[in-house]
Coordinates of N, CA and C in Angstrom, one line a residue:
M1253 N -0.4 93.4 -63.9 CA -1.2 93.1 -62.7 C -1.6 94.4 -62.1
E1254 N -0.7 95.4 -62.0 CA -1.1 96.7 -61.4 C -2.2 97.3 -62.2
K1255 N -2.2 97.2 -63.5 CA -3.2 97.8 -64.4 C -4.6 97.2 -64.0
I1256 N -4.6 95.8 -63.8 CA -5.9 95.2 -63.4 C -6.3 95.7 -62.0
L1257 N -5.4 95.8 -61.1 CA -5.8 96.2 -59.8 C -6.3 97.7 -59.8
R1258 N -5.6 98.5 -60.6 CA -6.0 99.9 -60.8 C -7.4 100.0 -61.4
F1259 N -7.7 99.2 -62.4 CA -9.0 99.2 -63.0 C -10.1 98.8 -61.9
N1260 N -9.8 97.8 -61.2 CA -10.8 97.3 -60.2 C -11.0 98.4 -59.1
K1261 N -9.9 99.0 -58.7 CA -10.0 100.0 -57.6 C -10.9 101.2 -58.2
D1262 N -10.6 101.6 -59.4 CA -11.4 102.7 -60.0 C -12.8 102.3 -60.1
K1263 N -13.1 101.1 -60.6 CA -14.5 100.7 -60.8 C -15.2 100.6 -59.5
F1264 N -14.6 100.0 -58.5 CA -15.2 99.9 -57.2 C -15.5 101.2 -56.6
T1265 N -14.5 102.1 -56.7 CA -14.7 103.5 -56.2 C -15.9 104.1 -56.8
E1266 N -16.0 104.0 -58.1 CA -17.1 104.6 -58.8 C -18.5 104.0 -58.3
I1267 N -18.5 102.7 -58.2 CA -19.7 102.1 -57.7 C -20.1 102.6 -56.3
I1268 N -19.1 102.6 -55.4 CA -19.4 103.0 -54.1 C -19.9 104.5 -54.0
L1269 N -19.2 105.4 -54.8 CA -19.6 106.8 -54.8 C -21.0 107.0 -55.4
R1270 N -21.3 106.2 -56.5 CA -22.6 106.4 -57.1 C -23.7 105.8 -56.3
E1271 N -23.5 104.6 -55.7 CA -24.6 103.8 -55.2 C -24.8 103.9 -53.6
T1272 N -23.9 104.7 -53.0 CA -24.0 104.8 -51.5 C -24.1 106.3 -51.2
S1273 N -24.3 106.6 -49.9 CA -24.4 108.0 -49.5 C -23.0 108.6 -49.2
T1274 N -21.9 107.8 -49.3 CA -20.6 108.3 -48.9 C -20.1 109.4 -49.9
F1275 N -19.2 110.3 -49.4 CA -18.6 111.3 -50.2 C -17.1 111.0 -50.4
G1276 N -16.7 109.9 -49.9 CA -15.2 109.6 -50.1 C -15.0 108.1 -49.8
V1277 N -13.8 107.6 -50.3 CA -13.4 106.3 -50.1 C -11.9 106.3 -49.7
R1278 N -11.6 105.6 -48.6 CA -10.3 105.5 -48.1 C -9.6 104.2 -48.7
F1279 N -8.4 104.3 -49.0 CA -7.6 103.1 -49.4 C -6.4 102.9 -48.6
I1280 N -6.1 101.7 -48.2 CA -4.9 101.3 -47.6 C -4.3 100.2 -48.4
E1281 N -3.0 100.4 -48.8 CA -2.3 99.4 -49.5 C -1.4 98.6 -48.6
Y1282 N -1.5 97.3 -48.8 CA -0.7 96.4 -48.0 C 0.4 95.7 -48.8
K1283 N 1.5 95.4 -48.2 CA 2.5 94.7 -48.9 C 2.6 93.3 -48.2
R1284 N 3.0 92.3 -48.9 CA 3.1 91.0 -48.3 C 4.4 90.4 -48.6
S1285 N 5.1 89.8 -47.6 CA 6.3 89.1 -47.8 C 5.9 87.6 -47.7
A1286 N 6.5 86.8 -48.5 CA 6.1 85.4 -48.5 C 7.4 84.6 -48.6
I1287 N 7.3 83.4 -47.9 CA 8.5 82.5 -48.0 C 8.4 81.7 -49.3
E1288 N 9.6 81.2 -49.7 CA 9.6 80.4 -50.9 C 8.9 79.1 -50.7
R1289 N 8.1 78.6 -51.7 CA 7.3 77.4 -51.5 C 7.7 76.4 -52.6
K1290 N 7.7 75.2 -52.2 CA 7.9 74.0 -53.1 C 6.9 72.9 -52.7
F1291 N 6.6 72.1 -53.6 CA 5.7 71.0 -53.3 C 6.4 69.7 -53.6
T1292 N 6.1 68.7 -52.8 CA 6.6 67.3 -53.0 C 5.6 66.3 -52.5
K1293 N 5.8 65.1 -52.9 CA 4.9 64.1 -52.4 C 5.7 63.2 -51.4
I1294 N 5.0 62.8 -50.3 CA 5.6 61.8 -49.4 C 4.7 60.6 -49.3
N1295 N 5.4 59.5 -49.1 CA 4.6 58.2 -48.9 C 4.3 58.0 -47.4
T1296 N 3.0 57.8 -47.1 CA 2.6 57.6 -45.7 C 1.9 56.2 -45.7
E1297 N 1.6 55.8 -44.5 CA 0.8 54.6 -44.4 C -0.6 54.7 -45.0
Y1298 N -1.0 55.9 -45.3 CA -2.3 56.1 -46.0 C -2.2 56.4 -47.5
G1299 N -1.0 56.4 -48.0 CA -0.7 56.6 -49.4 C 0.1 57.9 -49.6
L1300 N 0.2 58.3 -50.9 CA 1.0 59.5 -51.2 C 0.2 60.7 -50.8
I1301 N 0.9 61.7 -50.2 CA 0.3 62.9 -49.8 C 1.2 64.1 -50.3
T1302 N 0.6 65.1 -50.9 CA 1.3 66.2 -51.3 C 1.6 67.1 -50.1
V1303 N 2.8 67.6 -50.0 CA 3.1 68.5 -48.9 C 3.7 69.8 -49.5
K1304 N 3.4 70.9 -48.8 CA 4.0 72.2 -49.2 C 5.2 72.4 -48.2
L1305 N 6.3 72.7 -48.8 CA 7.5 73.0 -48.1 C 7.8 74.5 -48.1
G1306 N 8.0 75.1 -46.9 CA 8.3 76.5 -46.9 C 9.7 76.8 -46.4
Y1307 N 10.4 77.6 -47.3 CA 11.8 77.9 -47.0 C 12.0 79.4 -46.7
Y1308 N 12.8 79.7 -45.7 CA 13.2 81.1 -45.4 C 14.7 81.1 -45.3
K1309 N 15.2 82.0 -46.1 CA 16.7 82.1 -46.2 C 17.3 80.7 -46.5
D1310 N 16.7 80.0 -47.4 CA 17.2 78.7 -47.9 C 17.1 77.6 -46.8
K1311 N 16.4 77.8 -45.7 CA 16.2 76.8 -44.7 C 14.8 76.4 -44.6
L1312 N 14.5 75.1 -44.6 CA 13.2 74.6 -44.4 C 12.6 75.0 -43.1
I1313 N 11.5 75.7 -43.1 CA 10.9 76.1 -41.8 C 9.5 75.7 -41.6
K1314 N 8.8 75.2 -42.7 CA 7.5 74.7 -42.6 C 7.3 73.5 -43.5
F1315 N 6.4 72.6 -43.1 CA 6.1 71.4 -43.8 C 4.7 71.1 -43.6
V1316 N 3.8 71.4 -44.6 CA 2.4 71.3 -44.3 C 1.7 70.4 -45.4
P1317 N 1.0 69.4 -45.0 CA 0.3 68.5 -46.0 C -0.9 69.3 -46.5
K1318 N -1.3 68.9 -47.8 CA -2.4 69.6 -48.4 C -3.7 69.2 -47.7
Y1319 N -4.5 70.1 -47.4 CA -5.7 69.9 -46.6 C -6.7 69.0 -47.3
E1320 N -7.0 69.2 -48.6 CA -7.9 68.4 -49.3 C -7.5 66.9 -49.3
E1321 N -6.3 66.6 -49.4 CA -5.8 65.2 -49.4 C -6.0 64.6 -48.0
C1322 N -5.7 65.4 -47.0 CA -5.9 64.9 -45.6 C -7.3 64.7 -45.3
K1323 N -8.2 65.6 -45.8 CA -9.6 65.4 -45.6 C -10.1 64.1 -46.2
K1324 N -9.7 63.8 -47.4 CA -10.1 62.5 -48.1 C -9.7 61.3 -47.2
I1325 N -8.5 61.4 -46.7 CA -8.0 60.3 -45.9 C -8.8 60.2 -44.6
A1326 N -9.1 61.3 -44.0 CA -9.9 61.3 -42.8 C -11.3 60.8 -43.0
E1327 N -11.9 61.1 -44.2 CA -13.2 60.6 -44.5 C -13.2 59.0 -44.7
K1328 N -12.1 58.5 -45.3 CA -12.0 57.1 -45.6 C -11.7 56.3 -44.3
T1329 N -10.9 56.9 -43.4 CA -10.4 56.2 -42.3 C -11.1 56.5 -41.0
G1330 N -11.8 57.6 -40.9 CA -12.5 58.0 -39.7 C -11.5 58.7 -38.7
L1331 N -10.3 59.0 -39.2 CA -9.3 59.7 -38.4 C -9.6 61.2 -38.5
P1332 N -9.2 62.0 -37.5 CA -9.3 63.4 -37.6 C -8.4 64.0 -38.7
I1333 N -8.8 65.1 -39.3 CA -7.9 65.7 -40.4 C -6.5 66.0 -39.9
N1334 N -6.4 66.5 -38.7 CA -5.1 66.8 -38.2 C -4.2 65.6 -38.0

C-alpha cells in the first residue's frame, strides 16, 4: 500500500510542479485510529436491515444502520431516512 501511495504522491507532485506556477509542494501525513467494525442484520417491522456495530476496547459503542437500506425503506414508506 505504501508503494502505491508513494507512487501517487510522486506523480501528483510532478504534475503540480510541471503544470502550475508553484515552486514547491507541502505534504502533511495523517494517521487514523479506527474502532473495530462488525456487520449484522436485524429484523425490523420494515424487514431485515444491515447494521454496522462499532467496538472500542471490546465494548459496543456504536450501532448504525446502513444508509442505502434505510433510504430504500424511506422511499417505500414515505418515512424520513432517520
